mmCIF file of C-alpha atoms in Angstrom:
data_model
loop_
_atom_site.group_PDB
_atom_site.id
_atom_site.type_symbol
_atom_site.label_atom_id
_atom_site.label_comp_id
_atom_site.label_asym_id
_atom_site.label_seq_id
_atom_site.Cartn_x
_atom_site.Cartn_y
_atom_site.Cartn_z
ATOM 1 C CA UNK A 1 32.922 -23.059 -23.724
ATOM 2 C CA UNK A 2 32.821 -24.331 -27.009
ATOM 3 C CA UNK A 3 33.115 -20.831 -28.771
ATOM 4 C CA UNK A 4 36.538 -20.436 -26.045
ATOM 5 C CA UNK A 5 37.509 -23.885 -27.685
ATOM 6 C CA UNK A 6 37.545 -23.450 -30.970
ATOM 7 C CA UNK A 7 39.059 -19.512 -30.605
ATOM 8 C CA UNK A 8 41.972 -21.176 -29.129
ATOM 9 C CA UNK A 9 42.197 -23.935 -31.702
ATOM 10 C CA UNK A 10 42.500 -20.510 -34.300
ATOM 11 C CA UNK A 11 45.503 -18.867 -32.502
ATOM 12 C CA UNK A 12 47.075 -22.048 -31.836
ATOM 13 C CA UNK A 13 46.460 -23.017 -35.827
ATOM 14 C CA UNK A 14 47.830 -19.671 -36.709
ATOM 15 C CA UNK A 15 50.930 -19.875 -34.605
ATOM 16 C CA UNK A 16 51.544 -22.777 -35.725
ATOM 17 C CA UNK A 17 52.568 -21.227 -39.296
ATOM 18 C CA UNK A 18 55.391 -19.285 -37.658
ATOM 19 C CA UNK A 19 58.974 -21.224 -36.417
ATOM 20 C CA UNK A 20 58.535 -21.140 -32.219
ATOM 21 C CA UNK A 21 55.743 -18.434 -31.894
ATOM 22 C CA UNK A 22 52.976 -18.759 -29.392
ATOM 23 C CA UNK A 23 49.621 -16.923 -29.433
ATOM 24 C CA UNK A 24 47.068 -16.043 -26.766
ATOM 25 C CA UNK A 25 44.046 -13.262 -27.093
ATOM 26 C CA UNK A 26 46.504 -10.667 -25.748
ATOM 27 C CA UNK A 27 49.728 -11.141 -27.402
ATOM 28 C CA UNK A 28 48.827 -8.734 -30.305
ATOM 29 C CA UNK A 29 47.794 -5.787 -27.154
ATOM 30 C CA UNK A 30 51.210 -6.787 -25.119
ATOM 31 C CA UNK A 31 53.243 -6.442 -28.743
ATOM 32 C CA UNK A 32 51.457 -3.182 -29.464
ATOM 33 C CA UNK A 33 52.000 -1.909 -25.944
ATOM 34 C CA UNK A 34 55.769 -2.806 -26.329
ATOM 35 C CA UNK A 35 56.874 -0.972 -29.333
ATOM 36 C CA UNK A 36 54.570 2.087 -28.115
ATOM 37 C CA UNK A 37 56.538 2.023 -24.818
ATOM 38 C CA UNK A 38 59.788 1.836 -26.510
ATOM 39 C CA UNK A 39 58.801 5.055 -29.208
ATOM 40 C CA UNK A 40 57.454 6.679 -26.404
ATOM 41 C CA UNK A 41 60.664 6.306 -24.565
ATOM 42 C CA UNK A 42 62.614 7.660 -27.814
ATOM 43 C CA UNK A 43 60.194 10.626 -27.639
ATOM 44 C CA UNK A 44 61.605 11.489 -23.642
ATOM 45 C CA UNK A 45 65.065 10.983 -24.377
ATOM 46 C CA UNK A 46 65.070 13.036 -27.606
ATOM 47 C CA UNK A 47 63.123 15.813 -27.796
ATOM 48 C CA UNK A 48 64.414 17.726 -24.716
ATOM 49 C CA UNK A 49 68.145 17.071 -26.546
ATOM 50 C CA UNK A 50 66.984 19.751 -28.923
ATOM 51 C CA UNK A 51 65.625 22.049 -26.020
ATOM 52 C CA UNK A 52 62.259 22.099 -27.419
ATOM 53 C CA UNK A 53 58.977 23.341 -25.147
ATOM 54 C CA UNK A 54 57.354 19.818 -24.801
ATOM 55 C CA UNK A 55 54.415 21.092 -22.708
ATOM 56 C CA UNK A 56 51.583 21.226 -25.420
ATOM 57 C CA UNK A 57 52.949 17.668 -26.433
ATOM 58 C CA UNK A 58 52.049 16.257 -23.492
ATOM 59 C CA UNK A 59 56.056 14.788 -22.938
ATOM 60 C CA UNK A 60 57.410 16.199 -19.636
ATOM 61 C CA UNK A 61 59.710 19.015 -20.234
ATOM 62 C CA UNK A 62 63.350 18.762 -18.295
ATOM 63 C CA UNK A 63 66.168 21.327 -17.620
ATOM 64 C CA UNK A 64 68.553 18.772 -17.976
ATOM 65 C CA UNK A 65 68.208 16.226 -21.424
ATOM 66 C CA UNK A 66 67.585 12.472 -20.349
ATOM 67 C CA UNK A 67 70.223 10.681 -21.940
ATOM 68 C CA UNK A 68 69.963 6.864 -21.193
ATOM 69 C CA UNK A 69 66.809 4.425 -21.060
ATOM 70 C CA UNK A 70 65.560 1.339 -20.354
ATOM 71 C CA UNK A 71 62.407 -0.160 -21.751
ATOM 72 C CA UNK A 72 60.929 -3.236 -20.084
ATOM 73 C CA UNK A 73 59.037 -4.761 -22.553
ATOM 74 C CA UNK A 74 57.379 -8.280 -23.310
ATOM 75 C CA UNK A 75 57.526 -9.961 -25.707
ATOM 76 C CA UNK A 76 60.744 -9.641 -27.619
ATOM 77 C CA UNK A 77 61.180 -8.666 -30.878
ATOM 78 C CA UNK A 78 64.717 -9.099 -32.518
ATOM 79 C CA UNK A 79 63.946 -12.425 -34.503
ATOM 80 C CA UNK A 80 60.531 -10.542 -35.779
ATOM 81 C CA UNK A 81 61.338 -9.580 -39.417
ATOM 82 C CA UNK A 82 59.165 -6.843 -41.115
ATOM 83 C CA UNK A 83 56.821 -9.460 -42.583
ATOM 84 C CA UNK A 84 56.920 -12.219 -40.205
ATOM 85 C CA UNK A 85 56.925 -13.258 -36.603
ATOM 86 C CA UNK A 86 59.472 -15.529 -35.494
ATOM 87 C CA UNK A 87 60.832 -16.868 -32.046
ATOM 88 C CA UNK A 88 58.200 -15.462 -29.744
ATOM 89 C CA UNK A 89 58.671 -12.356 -31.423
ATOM 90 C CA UNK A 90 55.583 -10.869 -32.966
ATOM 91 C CA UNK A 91 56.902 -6.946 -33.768
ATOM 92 C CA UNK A 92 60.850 -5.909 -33.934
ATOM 93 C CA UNK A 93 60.548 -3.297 -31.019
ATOM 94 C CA UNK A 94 64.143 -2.100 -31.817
ATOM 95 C CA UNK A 95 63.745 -1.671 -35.826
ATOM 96 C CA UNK A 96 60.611 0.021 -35.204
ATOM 97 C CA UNK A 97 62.134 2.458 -32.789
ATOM 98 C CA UNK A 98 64.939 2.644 -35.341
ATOM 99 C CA UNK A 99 62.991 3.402 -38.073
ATOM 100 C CA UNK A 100 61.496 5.989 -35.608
ATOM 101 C CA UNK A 101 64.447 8.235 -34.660
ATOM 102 C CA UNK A 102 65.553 8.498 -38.457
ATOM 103 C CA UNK A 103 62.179 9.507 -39.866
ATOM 104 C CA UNK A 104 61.658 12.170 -37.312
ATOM 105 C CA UNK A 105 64.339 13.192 -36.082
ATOM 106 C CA UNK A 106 67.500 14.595 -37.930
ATOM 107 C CA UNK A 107 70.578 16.006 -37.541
ATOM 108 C CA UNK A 108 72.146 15.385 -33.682
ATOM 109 C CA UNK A 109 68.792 15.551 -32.591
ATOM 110 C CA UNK A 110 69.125 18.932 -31.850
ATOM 111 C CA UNK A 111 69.035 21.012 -35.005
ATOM 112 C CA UNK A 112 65.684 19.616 -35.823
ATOM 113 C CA UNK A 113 62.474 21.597 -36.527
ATOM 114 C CA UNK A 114 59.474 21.101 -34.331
ATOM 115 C CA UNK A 115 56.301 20.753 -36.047
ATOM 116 C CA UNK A 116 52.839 20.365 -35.094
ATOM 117 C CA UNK A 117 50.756 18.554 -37.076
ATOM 118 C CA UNK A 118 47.899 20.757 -38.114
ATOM 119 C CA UNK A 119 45.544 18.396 -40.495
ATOM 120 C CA UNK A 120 41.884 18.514 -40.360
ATOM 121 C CA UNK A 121 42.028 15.031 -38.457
ATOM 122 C CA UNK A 122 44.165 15.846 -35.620
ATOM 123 C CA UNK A 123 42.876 17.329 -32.647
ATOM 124 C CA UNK A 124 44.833 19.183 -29.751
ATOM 125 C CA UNK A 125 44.645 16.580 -27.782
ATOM 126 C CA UNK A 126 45.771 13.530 -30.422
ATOM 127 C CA UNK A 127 48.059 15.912 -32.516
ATOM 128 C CA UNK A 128 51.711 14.864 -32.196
ATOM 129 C CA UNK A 129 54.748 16.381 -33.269
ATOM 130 C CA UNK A 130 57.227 15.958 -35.703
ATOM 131 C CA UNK A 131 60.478 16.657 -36.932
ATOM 132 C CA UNK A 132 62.072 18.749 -39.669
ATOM 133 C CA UNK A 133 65.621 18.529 -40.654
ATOM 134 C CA UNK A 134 66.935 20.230 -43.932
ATOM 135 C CA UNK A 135 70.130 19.023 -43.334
ATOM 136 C CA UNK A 136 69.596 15.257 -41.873
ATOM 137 C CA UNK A 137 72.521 13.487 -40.581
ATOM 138 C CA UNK A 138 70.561 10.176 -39.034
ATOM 139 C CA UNK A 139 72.454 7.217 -38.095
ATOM 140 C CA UNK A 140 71.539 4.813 -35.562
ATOM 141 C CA UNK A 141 73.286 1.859 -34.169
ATOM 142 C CA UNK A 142 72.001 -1.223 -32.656
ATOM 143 C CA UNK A 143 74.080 -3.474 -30.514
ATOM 144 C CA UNK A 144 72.230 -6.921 -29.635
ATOM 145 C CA UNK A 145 74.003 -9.070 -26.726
ATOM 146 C CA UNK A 146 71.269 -11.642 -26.859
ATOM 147 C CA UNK A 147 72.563 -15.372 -26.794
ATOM 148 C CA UNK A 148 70.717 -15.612 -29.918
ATOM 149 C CA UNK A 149 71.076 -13.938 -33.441
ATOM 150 C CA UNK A 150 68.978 -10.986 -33.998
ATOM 151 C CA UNK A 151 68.362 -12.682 -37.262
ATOM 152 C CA UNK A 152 64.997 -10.098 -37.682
ATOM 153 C CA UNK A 153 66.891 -6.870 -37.288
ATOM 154 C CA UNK A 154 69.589 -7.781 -39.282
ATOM 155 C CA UNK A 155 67.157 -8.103 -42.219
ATOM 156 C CA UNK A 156 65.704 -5.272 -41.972
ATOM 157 C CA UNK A 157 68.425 -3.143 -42.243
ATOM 158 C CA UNK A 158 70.410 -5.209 -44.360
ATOM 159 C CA UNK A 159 71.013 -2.814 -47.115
ATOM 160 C CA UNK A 160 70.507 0.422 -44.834
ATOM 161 C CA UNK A 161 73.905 2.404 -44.936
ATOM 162 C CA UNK A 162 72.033 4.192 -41.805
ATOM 163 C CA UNK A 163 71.824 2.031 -39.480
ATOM 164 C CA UNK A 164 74.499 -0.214 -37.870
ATOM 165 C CA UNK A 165 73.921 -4.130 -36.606
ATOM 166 C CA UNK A 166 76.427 -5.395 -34.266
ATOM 167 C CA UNK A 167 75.126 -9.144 -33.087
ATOM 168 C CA UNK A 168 77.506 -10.792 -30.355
ATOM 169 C CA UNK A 169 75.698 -14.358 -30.342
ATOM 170 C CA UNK A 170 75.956 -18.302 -30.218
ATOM 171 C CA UNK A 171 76.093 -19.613 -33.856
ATOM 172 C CA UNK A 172 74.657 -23.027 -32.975
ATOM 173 C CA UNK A 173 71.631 -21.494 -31.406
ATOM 174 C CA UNK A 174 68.362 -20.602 -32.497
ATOM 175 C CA UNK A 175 67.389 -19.232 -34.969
ATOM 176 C CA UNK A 176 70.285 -21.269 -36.564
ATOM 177 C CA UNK A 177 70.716 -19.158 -39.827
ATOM 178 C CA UNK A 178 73.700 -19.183 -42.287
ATOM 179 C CA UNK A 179 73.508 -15.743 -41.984
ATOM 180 C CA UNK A 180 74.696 -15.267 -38.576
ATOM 181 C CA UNK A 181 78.397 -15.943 -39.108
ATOM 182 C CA UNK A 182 81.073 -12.849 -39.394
ATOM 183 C CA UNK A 183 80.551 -12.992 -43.238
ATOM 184 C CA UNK A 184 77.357 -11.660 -43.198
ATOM 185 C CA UNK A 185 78.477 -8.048 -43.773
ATOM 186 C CA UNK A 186 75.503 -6.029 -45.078
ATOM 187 C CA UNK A 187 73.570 -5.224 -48.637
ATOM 188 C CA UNK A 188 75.708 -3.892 -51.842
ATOM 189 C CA UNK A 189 74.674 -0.461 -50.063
ATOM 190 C CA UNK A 190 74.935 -1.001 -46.567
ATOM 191 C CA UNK A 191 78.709 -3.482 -46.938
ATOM 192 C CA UNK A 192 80.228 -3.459 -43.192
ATOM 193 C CA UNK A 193 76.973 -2.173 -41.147
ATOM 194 C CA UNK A 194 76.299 -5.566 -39.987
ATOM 195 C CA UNK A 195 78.867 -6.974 -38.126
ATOM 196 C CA UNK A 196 78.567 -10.643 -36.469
ATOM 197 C CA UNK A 197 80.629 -11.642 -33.763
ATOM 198 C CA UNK A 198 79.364 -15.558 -33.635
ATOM 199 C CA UNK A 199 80.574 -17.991 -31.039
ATOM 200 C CA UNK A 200 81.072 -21.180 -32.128
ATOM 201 C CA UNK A 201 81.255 -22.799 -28.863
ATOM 202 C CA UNK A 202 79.134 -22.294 -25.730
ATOM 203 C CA UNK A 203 79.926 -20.673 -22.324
ATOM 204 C CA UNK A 204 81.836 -17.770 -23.230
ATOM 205 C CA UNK A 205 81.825 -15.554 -20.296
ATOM 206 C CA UNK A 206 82.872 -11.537 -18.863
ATOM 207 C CA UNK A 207 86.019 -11.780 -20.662
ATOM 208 C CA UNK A 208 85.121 -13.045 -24.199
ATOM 209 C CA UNK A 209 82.511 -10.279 -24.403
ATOM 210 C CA UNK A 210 84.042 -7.538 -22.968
ATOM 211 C CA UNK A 211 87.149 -8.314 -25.424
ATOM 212 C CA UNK A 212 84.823 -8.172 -28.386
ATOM 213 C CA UNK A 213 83.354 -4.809 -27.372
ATOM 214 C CA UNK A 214 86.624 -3.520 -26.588
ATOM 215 C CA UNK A 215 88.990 -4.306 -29.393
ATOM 216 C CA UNK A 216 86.389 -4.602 -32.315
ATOM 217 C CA UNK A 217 82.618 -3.650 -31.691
ATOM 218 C CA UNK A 218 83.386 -0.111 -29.792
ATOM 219 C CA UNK A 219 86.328 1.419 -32.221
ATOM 220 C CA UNK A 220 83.956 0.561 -35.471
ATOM 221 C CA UNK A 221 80.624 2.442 -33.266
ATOM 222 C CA UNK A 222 83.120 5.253 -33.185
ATOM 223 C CA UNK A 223 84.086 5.417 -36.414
ATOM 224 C CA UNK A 224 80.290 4.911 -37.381
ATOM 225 C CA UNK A 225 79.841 8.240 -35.019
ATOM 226 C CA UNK A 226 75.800 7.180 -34.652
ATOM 227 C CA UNK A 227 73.152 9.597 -33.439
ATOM 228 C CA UNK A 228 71.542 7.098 -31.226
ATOM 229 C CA UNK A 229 72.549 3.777 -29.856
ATOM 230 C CA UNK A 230 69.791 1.209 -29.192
ATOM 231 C CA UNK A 231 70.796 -2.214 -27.645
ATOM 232 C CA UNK A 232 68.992 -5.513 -27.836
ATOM 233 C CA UNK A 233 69.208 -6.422 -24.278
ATOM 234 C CA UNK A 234 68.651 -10.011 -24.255
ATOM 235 C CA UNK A 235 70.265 -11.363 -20.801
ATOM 236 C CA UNK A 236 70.171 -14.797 -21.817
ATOM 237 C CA UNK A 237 73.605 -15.592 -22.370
ATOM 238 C CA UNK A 238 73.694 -14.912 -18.544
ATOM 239 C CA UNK A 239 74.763 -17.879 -16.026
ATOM 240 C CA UNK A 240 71.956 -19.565 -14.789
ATOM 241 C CA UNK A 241 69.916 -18.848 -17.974
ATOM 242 C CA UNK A 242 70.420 -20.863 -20.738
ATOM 243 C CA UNK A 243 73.375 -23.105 -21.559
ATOM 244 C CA UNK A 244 75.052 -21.103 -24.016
ATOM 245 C CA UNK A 245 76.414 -18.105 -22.401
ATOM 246 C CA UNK A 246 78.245 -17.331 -18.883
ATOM 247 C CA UNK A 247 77.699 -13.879 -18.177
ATOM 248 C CA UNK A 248 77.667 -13.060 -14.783
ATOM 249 C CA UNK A 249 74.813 -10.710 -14.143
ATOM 250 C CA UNK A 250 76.981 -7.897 -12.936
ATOM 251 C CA UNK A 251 80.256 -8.158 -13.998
ATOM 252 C CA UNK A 252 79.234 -8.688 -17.567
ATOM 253 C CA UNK A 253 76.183 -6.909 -18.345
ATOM 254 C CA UNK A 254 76.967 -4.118 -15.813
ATOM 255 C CA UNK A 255 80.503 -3.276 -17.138
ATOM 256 C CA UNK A 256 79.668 -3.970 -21.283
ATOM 257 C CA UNK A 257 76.753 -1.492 -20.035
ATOM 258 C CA UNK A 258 79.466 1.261 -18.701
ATOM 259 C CA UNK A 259 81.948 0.922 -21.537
ATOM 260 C CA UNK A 260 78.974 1.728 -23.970
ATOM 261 C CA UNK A 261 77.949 4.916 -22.589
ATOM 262 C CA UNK A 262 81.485 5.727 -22.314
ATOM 263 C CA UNK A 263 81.913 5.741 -25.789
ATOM 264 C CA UNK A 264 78.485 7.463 -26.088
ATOM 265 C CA UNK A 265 78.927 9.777 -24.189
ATOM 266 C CA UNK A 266 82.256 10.790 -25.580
ATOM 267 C CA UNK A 267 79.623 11.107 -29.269
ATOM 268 C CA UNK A 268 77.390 12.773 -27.333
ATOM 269 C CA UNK A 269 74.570 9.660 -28.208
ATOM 270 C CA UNK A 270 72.029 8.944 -26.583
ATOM 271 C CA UNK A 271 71.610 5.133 -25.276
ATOM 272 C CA UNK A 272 68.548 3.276 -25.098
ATOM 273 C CA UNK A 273 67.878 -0.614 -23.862
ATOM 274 C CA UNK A 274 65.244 -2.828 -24.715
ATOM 275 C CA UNK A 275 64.820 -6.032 -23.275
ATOM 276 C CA UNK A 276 64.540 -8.881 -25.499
ATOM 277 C CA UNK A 277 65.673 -12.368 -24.239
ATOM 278 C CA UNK A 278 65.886 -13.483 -20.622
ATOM 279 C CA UNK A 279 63.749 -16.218 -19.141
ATOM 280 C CA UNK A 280 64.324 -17.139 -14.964
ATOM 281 C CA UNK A 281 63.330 -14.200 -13.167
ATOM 282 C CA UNK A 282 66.085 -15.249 -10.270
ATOM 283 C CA UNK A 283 68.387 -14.885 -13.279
ATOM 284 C CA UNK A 284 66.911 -11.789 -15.226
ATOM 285 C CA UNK A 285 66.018 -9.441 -12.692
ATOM 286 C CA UNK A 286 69.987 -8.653 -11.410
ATOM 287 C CA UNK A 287 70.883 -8.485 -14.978
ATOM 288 C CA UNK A 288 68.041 -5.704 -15.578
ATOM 289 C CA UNK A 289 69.588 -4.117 -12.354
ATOM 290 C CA UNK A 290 72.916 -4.224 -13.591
ATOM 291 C CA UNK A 291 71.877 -2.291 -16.686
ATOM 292 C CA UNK A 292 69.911 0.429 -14.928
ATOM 293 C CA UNK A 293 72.509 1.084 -12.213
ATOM 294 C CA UNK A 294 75.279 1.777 -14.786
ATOM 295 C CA UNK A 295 73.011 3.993 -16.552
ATOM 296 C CA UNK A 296 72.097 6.110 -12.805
ATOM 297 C CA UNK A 297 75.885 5.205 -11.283
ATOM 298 C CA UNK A 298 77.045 6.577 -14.590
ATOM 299 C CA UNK A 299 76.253 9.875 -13.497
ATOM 300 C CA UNK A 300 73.339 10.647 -16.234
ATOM 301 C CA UNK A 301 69.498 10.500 -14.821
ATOM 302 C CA UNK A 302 67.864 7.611 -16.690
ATOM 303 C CA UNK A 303 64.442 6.292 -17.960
ATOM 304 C CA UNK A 304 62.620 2.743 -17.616
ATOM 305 C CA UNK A 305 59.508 2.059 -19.264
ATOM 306 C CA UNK A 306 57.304 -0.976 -18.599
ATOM 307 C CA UNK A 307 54.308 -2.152 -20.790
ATOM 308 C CA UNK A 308 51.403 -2.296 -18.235
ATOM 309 C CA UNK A 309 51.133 -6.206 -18.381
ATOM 310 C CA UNK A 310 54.891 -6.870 -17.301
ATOM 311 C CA UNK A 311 54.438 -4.107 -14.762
ATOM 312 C CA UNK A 312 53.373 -5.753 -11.810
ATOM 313 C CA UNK A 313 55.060 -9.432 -12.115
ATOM 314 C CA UNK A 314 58.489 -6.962 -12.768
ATOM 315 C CA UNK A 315 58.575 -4.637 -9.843
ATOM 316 C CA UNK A 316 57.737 -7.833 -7.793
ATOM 317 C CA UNK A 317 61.137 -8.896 -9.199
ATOM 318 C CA UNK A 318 62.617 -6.278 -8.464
ATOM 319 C CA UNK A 319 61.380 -6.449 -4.399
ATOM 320 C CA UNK A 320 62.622 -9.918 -4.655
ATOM 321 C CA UNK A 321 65.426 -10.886 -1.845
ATOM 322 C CA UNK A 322 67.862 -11.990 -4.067
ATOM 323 C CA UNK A 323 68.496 -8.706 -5.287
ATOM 324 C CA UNK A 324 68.862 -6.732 -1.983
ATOM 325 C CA UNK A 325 72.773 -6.025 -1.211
ATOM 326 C CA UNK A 326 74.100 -6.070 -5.245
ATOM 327 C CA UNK A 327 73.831 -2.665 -5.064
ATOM 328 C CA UNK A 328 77.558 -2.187 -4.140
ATOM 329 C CA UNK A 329 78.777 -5.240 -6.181
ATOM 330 C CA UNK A 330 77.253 -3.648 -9.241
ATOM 331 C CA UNK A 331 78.849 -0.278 -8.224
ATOM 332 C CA UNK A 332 82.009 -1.664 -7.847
ATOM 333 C CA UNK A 333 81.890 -3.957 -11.364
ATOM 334 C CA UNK A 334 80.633 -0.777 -13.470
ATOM 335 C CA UNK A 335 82.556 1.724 -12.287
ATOM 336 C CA UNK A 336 86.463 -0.041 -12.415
ATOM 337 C CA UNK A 337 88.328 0.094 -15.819
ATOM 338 C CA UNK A 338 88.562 -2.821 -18.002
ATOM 339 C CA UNK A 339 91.766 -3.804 -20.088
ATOM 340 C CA UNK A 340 91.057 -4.669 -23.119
ATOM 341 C CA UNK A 341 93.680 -7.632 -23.022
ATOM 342 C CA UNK A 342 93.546 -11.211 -24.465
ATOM 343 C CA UNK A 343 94.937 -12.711 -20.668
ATOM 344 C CA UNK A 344 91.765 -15.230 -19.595
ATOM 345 C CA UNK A 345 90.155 -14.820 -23.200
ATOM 346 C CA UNK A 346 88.917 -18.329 -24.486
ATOM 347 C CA UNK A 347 91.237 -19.431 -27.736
ATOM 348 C CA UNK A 348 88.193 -20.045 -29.286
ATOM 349 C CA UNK A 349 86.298 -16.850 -28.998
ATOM 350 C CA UNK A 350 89.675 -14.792 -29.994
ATOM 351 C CA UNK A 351 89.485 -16.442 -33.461
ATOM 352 C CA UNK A 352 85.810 -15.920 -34.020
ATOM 353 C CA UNK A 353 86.407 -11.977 -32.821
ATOM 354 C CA UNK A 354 89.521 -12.581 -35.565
ATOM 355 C CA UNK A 355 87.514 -13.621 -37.890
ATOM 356 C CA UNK A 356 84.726 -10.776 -37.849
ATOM 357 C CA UNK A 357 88.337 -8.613 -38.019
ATOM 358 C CA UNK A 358 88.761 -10.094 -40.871
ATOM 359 C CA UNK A 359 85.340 -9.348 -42.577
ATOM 360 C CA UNK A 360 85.429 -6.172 -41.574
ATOM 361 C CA UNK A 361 88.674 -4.925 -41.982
ATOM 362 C CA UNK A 362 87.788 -3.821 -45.733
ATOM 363 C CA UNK A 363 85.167 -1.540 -44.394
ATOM 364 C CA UNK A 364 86.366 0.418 -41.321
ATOM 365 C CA UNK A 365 89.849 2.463 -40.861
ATOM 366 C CA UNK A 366 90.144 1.457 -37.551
ATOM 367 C CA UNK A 367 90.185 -2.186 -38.250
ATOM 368 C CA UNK A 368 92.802 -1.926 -40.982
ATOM 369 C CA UNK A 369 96.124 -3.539 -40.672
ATOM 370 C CA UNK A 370 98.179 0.039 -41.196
ATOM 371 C CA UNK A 371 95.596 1.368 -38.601
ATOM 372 C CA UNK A 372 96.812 -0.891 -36.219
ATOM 373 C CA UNK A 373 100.294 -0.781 -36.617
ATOM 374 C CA UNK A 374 100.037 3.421 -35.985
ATOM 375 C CA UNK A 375 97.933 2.482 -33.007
ATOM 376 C CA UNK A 376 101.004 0.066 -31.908
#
C-alpha cells in the first residue's frame, strides 16, 4: 500500500508541473493509443485514395476510397504543444496526424509511390509502408470548433506555410492566451495560415458559427485548396456543456459538419474528426452522432475509430435512450441549405468575424475588398 502511495504522490507531483493536467498509471497507454488510432485512421482513408494493393500491409483494401472519419479518442490533445502537456492534453493527436499525412504522403494522395520498407530490422510482419512523392504538393488544414483555443496546435505550426489553423473559440476561456485573438496570423513564413475567429462574449450559438464558416473560414480553405482536412472536434461549446457556447447538438455540429465536406468534397479532400473537448455524456454523445451521420447521410461510407479504453463506456453512450429518435432530426438539420446571412447573427460575434476579416484580408484573395465587390 505504501509503494501504491507514494507512486501516486509521483504522478500527482509531476502533474502538478503542467497548467490543468492530471496523471494516473494509464494516461501515457490511453495518449499513445489515441494518436495510434488517429494515424491508423489516416492510413484507411488514404492509401486506398491512391488505389494501392493494401493486402501485404495488413490495411483492408476497398473498391471504393473511404473518404471521411471519425476518431474517438481520449484524452484530447489540442492544448498539448510539442514539448509540453497542457489542459488534460498529454500528446497533440491532430499535429501528430498532421505531421503524418505530409511526411508520407504527397501529392493528392494519389500520385504517391508505395514503398516497403526493406531494412535489416523490419520483418514482414512489422514492416510498414511508406510514401514517395517526387513532386509533393502536401497541405493540410485543421479546423478546431472547440470552445477553447487550440493554443498547442497553433504553435506547432506557427511558421508552417503547409498547414492551415482555423480556431473558432471563446477568448476569455482557458487556456487564456494573448495569442488567441484574430491578430495572431502565423510565423514570417507561414503569415495568414492561422486564422482566429475569437468570441469575446459567451453563448454564441448555430448562427454565429455557421456565419463564420460560411462567409470567412470556408472561402479561405478553398483558396488554401488543402490535401486533407482534419478537425478538432471539441463539442464543448455545445448547450448543456459548458457555459460558453450554445450549439445545439444537431443543428450546429451536424450542419458546420455538412458544409465542410461540401467544400471538401468539391477539392476532392479527404475529412477526418478527432474528438477533443466534450465532457457530459447526455451532452456529447448526440453531438458525436451528429458528426457521424453527416459524414454516412452525406452519401460517402465513413470510418470511426475508438482507443480500446473509451470503447466500452462510448458505445454504452451511444445505446443510451436519449439518443434513440434524432436520427431524423439530424437528417433533416444536415441535409437543408444554410444562408450564409447576418439575419439572427449576434452584433457581437459579426465584429469579431470582422475583425479576423480584417487580419486576414492581406493574405487571401477572397477576403480582399476588390474581391468582394466582384463577388457583389
Amino acid at each position: 500500500m505504501q509503494k501504491l502511495k507514494d507512486f501516486a504522490g509521483c504522478l500527482k507531483e509531476e502533474a502538478h508541473q503542467y497548467d490543468s493536467v492530471y496523471l494516473t498509471p494509464h494516461s501515457w497507454t490511453s495518449a499513445l493509443q489515441s494518436v495510434s488510432s488517429l494515424c491508423k485512421l489516416v492510413d484507411h482513408i488514404l492509401l486506398p485514395m491512391g488505389e494501392i494493393e493494401l493486402s501485404k500491409f495488413s490495411l483492408p483494401s476497398n473498391k471504393k476510397p473511404v473518404r471521411f472519419g471519425f476518431a474517438c479518442i481520449r484524452p484530447p490533445g489540442h492544448h498539448a504543444s510539442s514539448s509540453l502537456a497542457n489542459g488534460y492534453c498529454l500528446i497533440n493527436h491532430v499535429a501528430v496526424a498532421a505531421t503524418y499525412a505530409l511526411e508520407y504522403f504527397g501529392g493528392r494522395f494519389g500520385d504517391a509511390e508505395l514503398v516497403q520498407d526493406e531494412s535489416p530490422k523490419s520483418s514482414p510482419k512489422n514492416s510498414y509502408p511508406f510514401l514517395r512523392n517526387p513532386k509533393p504538393q502536401r497541405r493540410v488544414a485543421i479546423l478546431d470548433w472547440d470552445i477553447h483555443h487550440g493554443d498547442g496546435t497553433q504553435s506547432i505550426f506557427w511558421n508552417d506555410p503547409n498547414v492551415l489553423f482555423c480556431s473558432i473559440h471563446a477568448q476569455k476561456a482557458f487556456p487564456f492566451v494573448s495569442g488567441s485573438s484574430a491578430k495572431s496570423v502565423g510565423g514570417p513564413n507561414a503569415f495568414g495560415r492561422t486564422v482566429n475567429v475569437a468570441w469575446t462574449s459567451h453563448g454564441m450559438g448555430d448562427n454565429e458559427y455557421v456565419y463564420a464558416l460560411q462567409t470567412l473560414i470556408l472561402p479561405i480553405l478553398q483558396e488554401f485548396q488543402p490535401t486533407l482536412i482534419l478537425i478538432s472536434a471539441g463539442f464543448d461549446a455545445a448547450t448543456g456543456d459548458s457555459y460558453c457556447g450554445n450549439l445545439s447538438p444537431v443543428n450546429g455540429f451536424g450542419r458546420m459538419t455538412t458544409e465542410i465536406l461540401r467544400v471538401a468534397t468539391e477539392m476532392d479532400c479527404p475529412v477526418i474528426a478527432s474528438l477533443e473537448g466534450g465532457y457530459k455524456q447526455s451532452v456529447l454523445v448526440p453531438c458525436v452522432a451528429s458528426v457521424v451521420q453527416s459524414m454516412v447521410v452525406f452519401g460517402e461510407e465513413s470510418i470511426m475509430t475508438r482507443n480500446e479504453n473509451d470503447e466500452r463506456n462510448f458505445l454504452k453512450g451511444f445505446a443510451n435512450d436519449a439518443l434513440v429518435g434524432t436520427t431524423s432530426s439530424i437528417n433533416h438539420a444536415i441535409t437543408g441549405s444554410i444562408a450564409s446571412s447576418i439575419d439572427g447573427v449576434c452584433p457581437t460575434a459579426v465584429k469579431n468575424i470582422e475583425a479576423t476579416r480584417a487580419a486576414q484580408q492581406q493574405f487571401w484573395k477572397c477576403l480582399s475588398v476588390n474581391h468582394l465587390k466582384q463577388e457583389r
